[in-house]
Short mmCIF file of C-alpha atoms in Angstrom, two decimals:
data_model
loop_
_atom_site.label_atom_id
_atom_site.label_comp_id
_atom_site.label_asym_id
_atom_site.label_seq_id
_atom_site.Cartn_x
_atom_site.Cartn_y
_atom_site.Cartn_z
CA MET P 1 -0.58 -0.38 -0.04
CA LYS P 2 0.82 3.38 -0.76
CA THR P 3 2.12 5.72 2.17
CA ILE P 4 -0.29 8.58 4.49
CA GLU P 5 0.80 9.49 7.62
CA ALA P 6 2.70 7.14 9.46
CA THR P 7 0.30 7.28 12.12
CA LEU P 8 -2.58 7.61 10.23
CA GLN P 9 -4.50 4.65 8.87
CA PRO P 10 -7.06 5.33 5.14
CA ARG P 11 -9.66 5.34 7.76
CA ASP P 12 -8.53 8.10 10.31
CA VAL P 13 -7.58 10.76 7.43
CA VAL P 14 -12.01 10.24 5.97
CA LYS P 15 -12.76 10.97 9.53
CA LEU P 16 -10.61 13.96 9.64
CA ALA P 17 -11.76 14.80 7.01
CA PHE P 18 -15.45 15.07 7.67
CA GLN P 19 -14.76 16.99 10.99
CA PHE P 20 -12.99 19.92 8.66
CA GLN P 21 -9.49 18.63 9.47
CA GLU P 22 -6.87 19.65 7.01
CA THR P 23 -4.11 16.22 6.37
CA GLU P 24 -0.92 16.35 4.27
CA PHE P 25 -2.96 14.08 1.81
CA VAL P 26 -6.19 14.68 0.62
CA PRO P 27 -8.31 11.06 0.72
CA TYR P 28 -9.59 10.02 -2.84
CA ASP P 29 -12.34 7.73 -4.47
CA ASP P 30 -10.77 4.30 -6.54
CA LEU P 31 -13.83 3.01 -5.96
CA MET P 32 -15.28 4.67 -8.68
CA LEU P 33 -12.93 3.32 -11.33
CA TYR P 34 -14.52 -0.08 -11.38
CA GLU P 35 -15.37 0.61 -15.26
CA HIS P 36 -11.19 0.35 -15.50
CA ASP P 37 -10.47 -2.30 -13.24
CA GLN P 38 -9.98 -4.95 -16.04
CA ALA P 39 -7.02 -2.73 -17.88
CA LEU P 40 -5.85 -1.52 -14.72
CA SER P 41 -5.56 -5.57 -13.38
CA ALA P 42 -3.18 -5.71 -16.72
CA TRP P 43 -1.18 -2.36 -16.76
CA PHE P 44 0.09 -3.68 -13.60
CA GLY P 45 0.37 -7.24 -13.76
CA ASP P 46 -1.69 -7.88 -11.02
CA GLU P 47 -5.89 -8.13 -10.21
CA HIS P 48 -5.10 -6.24 -6.63
CA TRP P 49 -3.38 -3.14 -8.44
CA ARG P 50 -5.35 -1.07 -4.80
CA GLU P 51 -2.94 -2.91 -2.99
CA GLN P 52 0.07 -1.53 -4.81
CA HIS P 53 -0.51 1.13 -6.40
CA SER P 54 -3.65 3.79 -4.14
CA VAL P 55 -4.64 4.20 -1.14
CA SER P 56 -8.02 2.90 -0.78
CA TYR P 57 -9.58 5.50 1.70
CA LEU P 58 -13.02 3.48 1.47
CA GLY P 59 -15.04 0.17 1.54
CA ALA P 60 -18.05 -0.36 1.05
CA LEU P 61 -20.57 -3.08 2.32
CA THR P 62 -23.54 -4.45 0.69
CA GLY P 63 -26.33 -1.77 0.44
CA PHE P 64 -29.94 -2.20 -0.93
CA ASP P 65 -29.41 -1.59 -4.92
CA GLY P 66 -31.99 0.29 -6.42
CA SER P 67 -33.82 -2.81 -8.12
CA LEU P 68 -33.14 -5.11 -5.38
CA THR P 69 -31.39 -7.54 -7.49
CA LEU P 70 -29.45 -10.12 -5.24
CA ALA P 71 -33.20 -11.89 -5.36
CA GLY P 72 -33.06 -11.81 -9.05
CA MET P 73 -35.32 -10.53 -12.23
CA THR P 74 -38.01 -11.82 -13.54
CA PRO P 75 -37.66 -12.29 -18.32
CA GLN P 76 -40.32 -10.41 -19.69
CA PRO P 77 -41.62 -11.21 -22.85
CA ASP P 78 -40.98 -8.45 -24.53
CA GLY P 79 -37.04 -8.44 -23.16
CA THR P 80 -37.50 -6.59 -20.59
CA GLN P 81 -36.63 -7.52 -16.71
CA LYS P 82 -38.63 -6.84 -13.77
CA ASP P 83 -38.20 -6.76 -10.58
CA ILE P 84 -39.59 -7.58 -7.16
CA LEU P 85 -40.37 -3.82 -6.64
CA GLY P 86 -42.51 -4.83 -10.20
CA CYS P 87 -40.79 -2.89 -11.70
CA SER P 88 -39.55 -3.34 -15.18
CA TRP P 89 -35.83 -2.65 -16.64
CA ARG P 90 -34.27 -2.68 -20.65
CA MET P 91 -31.07 -3.51 -19.16
CA GLY P 92 -28.01 -3.05 -20.92
CA ASN P 93 -25.05 -0.22 -20.53
CA ILE P 94 -27.56 1.79 -18.90
CA SER P 95 -30.99 0.77 -17.67
CA HIS P 96 -33.94 2.01 -19.20
CA LEU P 97 -36.94 2.31 -17.03
CA GLU P 98 -39.87 1.10 -19.86
CA ASP P 99 -42.41 -0.22 -16.85
CA TRP P 100 -43.46 0.64 -13.42
CA PRO P 101 -46.94 -0.89 -11.35
CA LEU P 102 -48.62 2.31 -10.21
CA HIS P 103 -50.17 3.21 -13.41
CA GLU P 104 -52.81 5.59 -11.57
CA PRO P 105 -51.50 8.58 -9.32
CA GLU P 106 -53.33 5.80 -6.41
CA MET P 107 -51.51 2.81 -4.12
CA GLY P 108 -54.46 0.50 -4.45
CA ASP P 109 -52.83 -2.39 -2.29
CA TYR P 110 -49.36 -1.84 -3.80
CA ARG P 111 -47.41 -2.04 -1.40
CA LEU P 112 -42.30 -1.88 -1.44
CA PRO P 113 -41.10 -4.83 -0.13
CA GLY P 114 -40.05 -5.02 3.70
CA LEU P 115 -36.36 -5.26 3.51
CA GLN P 116 -35.96 -8.12 6.60
CA PRO P 117 -36.13 -11.33 4.14
CA TYR P 118 -34.06 -10.06 1.92
CA PHE P 119 -31.81 -8.40 4.35
CA GLU P 120 -30.92 -11.31 6.38
CA GLN P 121 -30.56 -13.71 2.92
CA TYR P 122 -28.59 -11.77 0.67
CA VAL P 123 -27.21 -8.29 2.68
CA LYS P 124 -26.22 -9.95 5.79
CA PRO P 125 -23.94 -13.29 4.47
CA ARG P 126 -21.56 -10.61 2.67
CA TRP P 127 -21.00 -8.51 5.55
CA PRO P 128 -18.42 -10.38 7.16
CA ARG P 129 -16.07 -11.07 3.94
CA GLU P 130 -16.63 -7.04 3.56
CA ILE P 131 -15.60 -5.93 7.15
CA ALA P 132 -12.21 -8.06 7.02
CA GLN P 133 -11.61 -6.38 3.79
CA SER P 134 -12.59 -3.07 4.24
CA ALA P 135 -10.00 -2.82 8.02
CA ASN P 136 -8.93 0.56 8.23
CA ARG P 137 -10.98 2.42 5.63
CA PHE P 138 -14.22 4.97 5.90
CA ARG P 139 -16.49 2.42 5.34
CA ILE P 140 -20.14 2.98 3.62
CA CYS P 141 -22.74 1.38 2.45
CA TRP P 142 -25.03 2.40 0.29
CA THR P 143 -29.91 2.21 -0.03
CA VAL P 144 -30.08 3.69 -4.13
CA PHE P 145 -32.90 5.45 -5.77
CA GLY P 146 -34.27 8.34 -2.50
CA LEU P 147 -37.85 9.71 -2.88
CA PHE P 148 -37.85 11.16 -5.91
CA GLU P 149 -35.67 8.27 -7.44
CA ARG P 150 -38.03 5.57 -5.86
CA ALA P 151 -41.70 7.64 -6.81
CA TRP P 152 -40.37 8.18 -10.17
CA THR P 153 -39.20 4.42 -11.63
CA LEU P 154 -42.70 3.31 -9.61
CA ARG P 155 -44.86 5.98 -10.43
CA GLY P 156 -42.82 6.70 -14.37
CA PHE P 157 -41.11 9.97 -14.56
CA GLU P 158 -43.48 11.67 -16.38
CA ASN P 159 -46.36 10.64 -14.43
CA PHE P 160 -44.47 11.52 -11.23
CA LEU P 161 -44.08 15.13 -12.35
CA VAL P 162 -47.66 15.30 -13.43
CA ASP P 163 -48.70 13.93 -9.97
CA LEU P 164 -46.11 16.56 -8.39
CA ALA P 165 -48.45 19.38 -10.33
CA LEU P 166 -52.31 18.01 -10.45
CA ASN P 167 -52.03 15.64 -7.87
CA GLU P 168 -50.01 16.38 -4.84
CA LYS P 169 -52.33 14.81 -2.11
CA PHE P 170 -50.90 11.38 -3.89
CA ALA P 171 -47.97 12.61 -4.76
CA GLU P 172 -47.63 13.18 -0.31
CA GLN P 173 -48.78 9.73 0.00
CA LEU P 174 -45.99 8.17 -1.94
CA LEU P 175 -44.04 9.45 -0.55
CA ASP P 176 -44.26 8.85 3.05
CA HIS P 177 -44.24 5.15 2.08
CA ILE P 178 -41.12 5.46 0.41
CA THR P 179 -39.83 7.31 3.60
CA GLU P 180 -40.49 4.61 5.79
CA TYR P 181 -39.29 2.55 3.18
CA LEU P 182 -35.65 4.63 3.54
CA LEU P 183 -35.91 4.49 7.29
CA GLN P 184 -35.93 0.58 6.97
CA SER P 185 -33.44 0.55 5.41
CA VAL P 186 -31.55 2.48 7.96
CA ASP P 187 -31.80 0.40 10.31
CA LEU P 188 -30.80 -2.52 8.90
CA MET P 189 -27.88 -1.15 7.69
CA ALA P 190 -26.84 0.54 10.73
CA GLN P 191 -26.29 -2.80 12.36
CA ALA P 192 -22.88 -3.34 10.47
CA PRO P 193 -19.52 -1.12 11.38
CA LEU P 194 -20.33 2.16 9.35
CA ASP P 195 -18.91 5.66 9.39
CA SER P 196 -21.46 7.07 6.50
CA ILE P 197 -24.98 5.32 5.20
CA CYS P 198 -25.31 6.91 2.14
CA PHE P 199 -28.32 7.45 -0.54
CA THR P 200 -28.83 8.83 -4.01
CA ASP P 201 -31.89 11.19 -5.06
CA ASP P 202 -30.92 13.18 -8.70
CA HIS P 203 -33.81 16.06 -8.15
CA ALA P 204 -31.85 17.76 -9.90
CA CYS P 205 -30.83 18.42 -13.97
CA GLN P 206 -28.03 20.70 -15.06
CA ARG P 207 -29.92 23.65 -15.18
CA GLY P 208 -31.34 23.05 -11.72
CA MET P 209 -33.76 21.88 -9.34
CA ILE P 210 -36.70 19.47 -11.75
CA MET P 211 -39.43 20.00 -10.34
CA GLY P 212 -38.16 23.65 -8.66
CA ALA P 213 -36.95 24.46 -6.03
CA ASP P 214 -40.21 26.02 -3.64
CA ARG P 215 -41.53 22.43 -4.66
CA TRP P 216 -38.54 20.83 -3.15
CA ARG P 217 -38.50 22.44 -0.04
CA ARG P 218 -42.31 22.00 0.90
CA LEU P 219 -42.60 18.09 -0.23
CA PHE P 220 -38.89 16.92 -0.13
CA LYS P 221 -37.05 18.63 2.61
CA PRO P 222 -39.62 17.43 5.92
CA ARG P 223 -39.03 13.99 4.51
CA TRP P 224 -35.45 14.01 4.02
CA LYS P 225 -35.21 15.73 7.67
CA ARG P 226 -36.24 12.39 8.98
CA ILE P 227 -33.62 10.19 7.03
CA TYR P 228 -30.52 11.86 7.63
CA GLU P 229 -32.20 12.51 11.74
CA ARG P 230 -32.13 8.41 11.88
CA VAL P 231 -28.83 8.71 10.44
CA HIS P 232 -27.43 10.44 13.35
CA HIS P 233 -29.30 8.90 15.24
CA TYR P 234 -26.84 5.53 14.92
CA GLY P 235 -24.12 7.75 15.10
CA LEU P 236 -22.78 7.88 10.95
CA PHE P 237 -22.61 10.73 8.80
CA ALA P 238 -25.28 11.21 5.67
CA THR P 239 -23.96 11.30 2.71
CA MET P 240 -25.80 11.84 -0.90
CA HIS P 241 -25.13 11.56 -3.83
CA MET P 242 -26.97 14.67 -6.35
CA CYS P 243 -25.95 14.44 -9.73
CA GLY P 244 -27.05 17.87 -11.66
CA ASP P 245 -27.08 21.31 -10.14
CA ASN P 246 -28.15 21.75 -6.54
CA THR P 247 -26.87 24.92 -6.06
CA GLU P 248 -30.65 26.55 -4.84
CA VAL P 249 -31.13 24.10 -2.15
CA ILE P 250 -28.04 23.25 -0.53
CA PRO P 251 -28.74 25.88 2.29
CA ASP P 252 -31.61 23.73 3.15
CA LEU P 253 -29.69 20.55 3.01
CA ILE P 254 -27.05 21.69 5.69
CA GLU P 255 -30.63 23.40 6.76
CA VAL P 256 -31.38 19.37 7.36
CA GLY P 257 -28.68 17.68 8.26
CA LEU P 258 -26.82 16.37 4.64
CA ASP P 259 -23.05 16.36 5.56
CA CYS P 260 -22.23 15.37 2.72
CA MET P 261 -22.70 16.60 -1.24
CA GLU P 262 -21.34 13.25 -2.90
CA SER P 263 -20.52 13.87 -7.53
CA CYS P 264 -20.74 18.00 -7.14
CA GLN P 265 -20.62 18.09 -11.43
CA PRO P 266 -18.20 20.57 -12.45
CA GLU P 267 -20.07 21.13 -15.46
CA CYS P 268 -23.18 22.62 -13.37
CA MET P 269 -21.84 23.49 -10.41
CA ASP P 270 -19.29 26.34 -9.65
CA LEU P 271 -17.48 23.90 -6.88
CA TYR P 272 -14.50 26.41 -6.25
CA ASP P 273 -17.42 29.38 -4.93
CA LEU P 274 -19.55 26.51 -3.24
CA LYS P 275 -16.23 25.24 -1.38
CA ARG P 276 -15.98 29.66 0.28
CA ARG P 277 -19.67 29.62 0.60
CA TYR P 278 -20.66 26.50 2.90
CA GLY P 279 -16.79 24.01 2.92
CA ARG P 280 -17.59 24.55 6.87
CA ASP P 281 -21.09 22.87 6.94
CA ILE P 282 -21.25 20.53 4.23
CA ARG P 283 -18.49 18.05 3.12
CA PHE P 284 -17.94 18.25 -0.90
CA TRP P 285 -17.02 14.40 -1.77
CA GLY P 286 -16.58 14.73 -6.34
CA GLY P 287 -15.78 17.75 -8.76
CA LEU P 288 -13.61 15.87 -10.80
CA GLY P 289 -15.37 16.46 -14.38
CA ALA P 290 -16.05 12.76 -15.85
CA GLN P 291 -18.00 14.79 -19.64
CA ARG P 292 -14.94 16.39 -20.54
CA MET P 293 -11.77 16.61 -18.17
CA MET P 294 -12.18 12.63 -17.43
CA PRO P 295 -12.61 11.15 -20.67
CA PHE P 296 -10.97 14.36 -23.14
CA GLY P 297 -8.39 16.34 -21.09
CA THR P 298 -4.95 15.55 -21.11
CA PRO P 299 -3.27 13.67 -18.58
CA ASP P 300 -1.66 16.58 -17.74
CA GLU P 301 -4.51 18.97 -17.31
CA ILE P 302 -6.12 16.54 -14.62
CA ARG P 303 -2.78 16.26 -13.16
CA ARG P 304 -3.47 20.70 -12.77
CA GLU P 305 -6.68 20.13 -12.04
CA ILE P 306 -6.70 17.90 -8.98
CA ARG P 307 -3.79 19.77 -7.70
CA ARG P 308 -6.08 22.84 -7.76
CA MET P 309 -8.13 20.95 -6.12
CA LYS P 310 -6.56 19.80 -3.87
CA ARG P 311 -4.98 22.85 -2.91
CA GLU P 312 -8.59 25.01 -2.88
CA LEU P 313 -10.60 22.61 -1.70
CA GLY P 314 -8.99 20.69 0.52
CA ARG P 315 -8.06 23.61 2.18
CA GLY P 316 -9.48 23.65 5.94
CA GLY P 317 -10.62 19.25 4.96
CA GLY P 318 -13.92 18.56 4.35
CA PHE P 319 -12.48 17.43 0.75
CA LEU P 320 -13.01 14.32 -1.11
CA LEU P 321 -11.53 13.76 -4.07
CA ALA P 322 -12.73 12.32 -6.69
CA CYS P 323 -14.84 11.76 -10.33
CA ALA P 324 -18.25 13.80 -10.16
CA LYS P 325 -18.72 10.05 -11.88
CA ALA P 326 -17.24 6.94 -12.39
CA PRO P 327 -14.87 7.47 -15.66
CA ASP P 328 -16.98 5.16 -18.95
CA ALA P 329 -15.43 3.11 -20.50
CA ILE P 330 -14.33 5.87 -23.62
CA THR P 331 -11.79 6.87 -20.92
CA PRO P 332 -8.21 6.75 -21.75
CA LEU P 333 -6.01 4.63 -18.99
CA ALA P 334 -3.59 6.74 -19.36
CA ASN P 335 -6.05 9.47 -17.95
CA ILE P 336 -7.03 6.99 -15.44
CA LEU P 337 -3.40 6.76 -14.70
CA ALA P 338 -3.14 10.34 -14.18
CA TYR P 339 -5.88 10.56 -12.15
CA LEU P 340 -4.31 7.60 -9.39
CA GLU P 341 -0.99 8.70 -9.93
CA GLU P 342 -1.78 12.42 -8.48
CA ALA P 343 -4.87 11.86 -6.30
CA GLY P 344 -1.86 9.85 -4.51
CA GLN P 345 0.59 13.03 -4.05
CA PRO P 346 0.07 14.77 -1.12
CA ARG P 347 -1.28 18.67 -1.59
CA PRO P 348 0.83 21.34 -1.79
CA VAL P 349 4.07 22.39 1.09
CA ASP P 350 2.86 26.40 0.46
CA GLU P 351 -0.49 25.37 1.24
CA LEU P 352 -0.10 22.64 4.16
#
């Protein structure tokens, strides 16, 4: 393993960053390089390349993915795959939702599946090995599909947007049901020795909040407050992946207890400005462009941007370096190597 501060384990470095303290090395994310694992294994001549050529600051335990796929998918006559939540997906490099269980704005007898049986059969048995493998790392666990994402996958994207505008009573009923589902996921994941519970909710596009900031504040904000409070009840950090431009609601997210924003797309948000405005109140995880910088930049451009990120975003702690999205397959291996090599370097001396 590459070296960090002699007296600190990788987990310590991330925890210090989450406590807004600077360290010589800025923690970074190498888990999101999964699309390039095979190429990196070939390059380094070792499938366990992380042990010699990276510092694995993060350790991920199995959680609850969007389709609870460990329970299996049921093939449909049209070639789609139906998950146990009743959603049918066209599978591929990117999965597309093609059918959903709630065709009308009413719950009827539909209920999300209880998570306890899935947890006992598929999730918990994986933890002992994952816990052993993630010793001394900052452990995270994910529940994929937050309030907005889960709602539109159950109702259809356009349908749920109409519900938000015209069927608000039903929308609230659905969101309340999803909130209970997410709270149950927190209770189960918190049984593991974690540091952070992570959610996903892409409620923004690159032009701003999809449903509008005011509607988000009215319908989503109080429910996220309940969820973050449950995470904090267990002494854990609440992290959320959010694509798009979330600038307008960052003060609200801070108010209801979100500890860390993950993704932080530089194509639509000025992360350097956000650091100056909110960098003592919320942590930022991500920020290196996956739409232009990683696939189309040069290795030298990537190195320069990483050095700037460490200087400015790493100042005062509260920053975890990562690509804003997992680099896809078109990203040159030279750029992936530049990320790994520069990420592993200490912060510039004049900034310590």
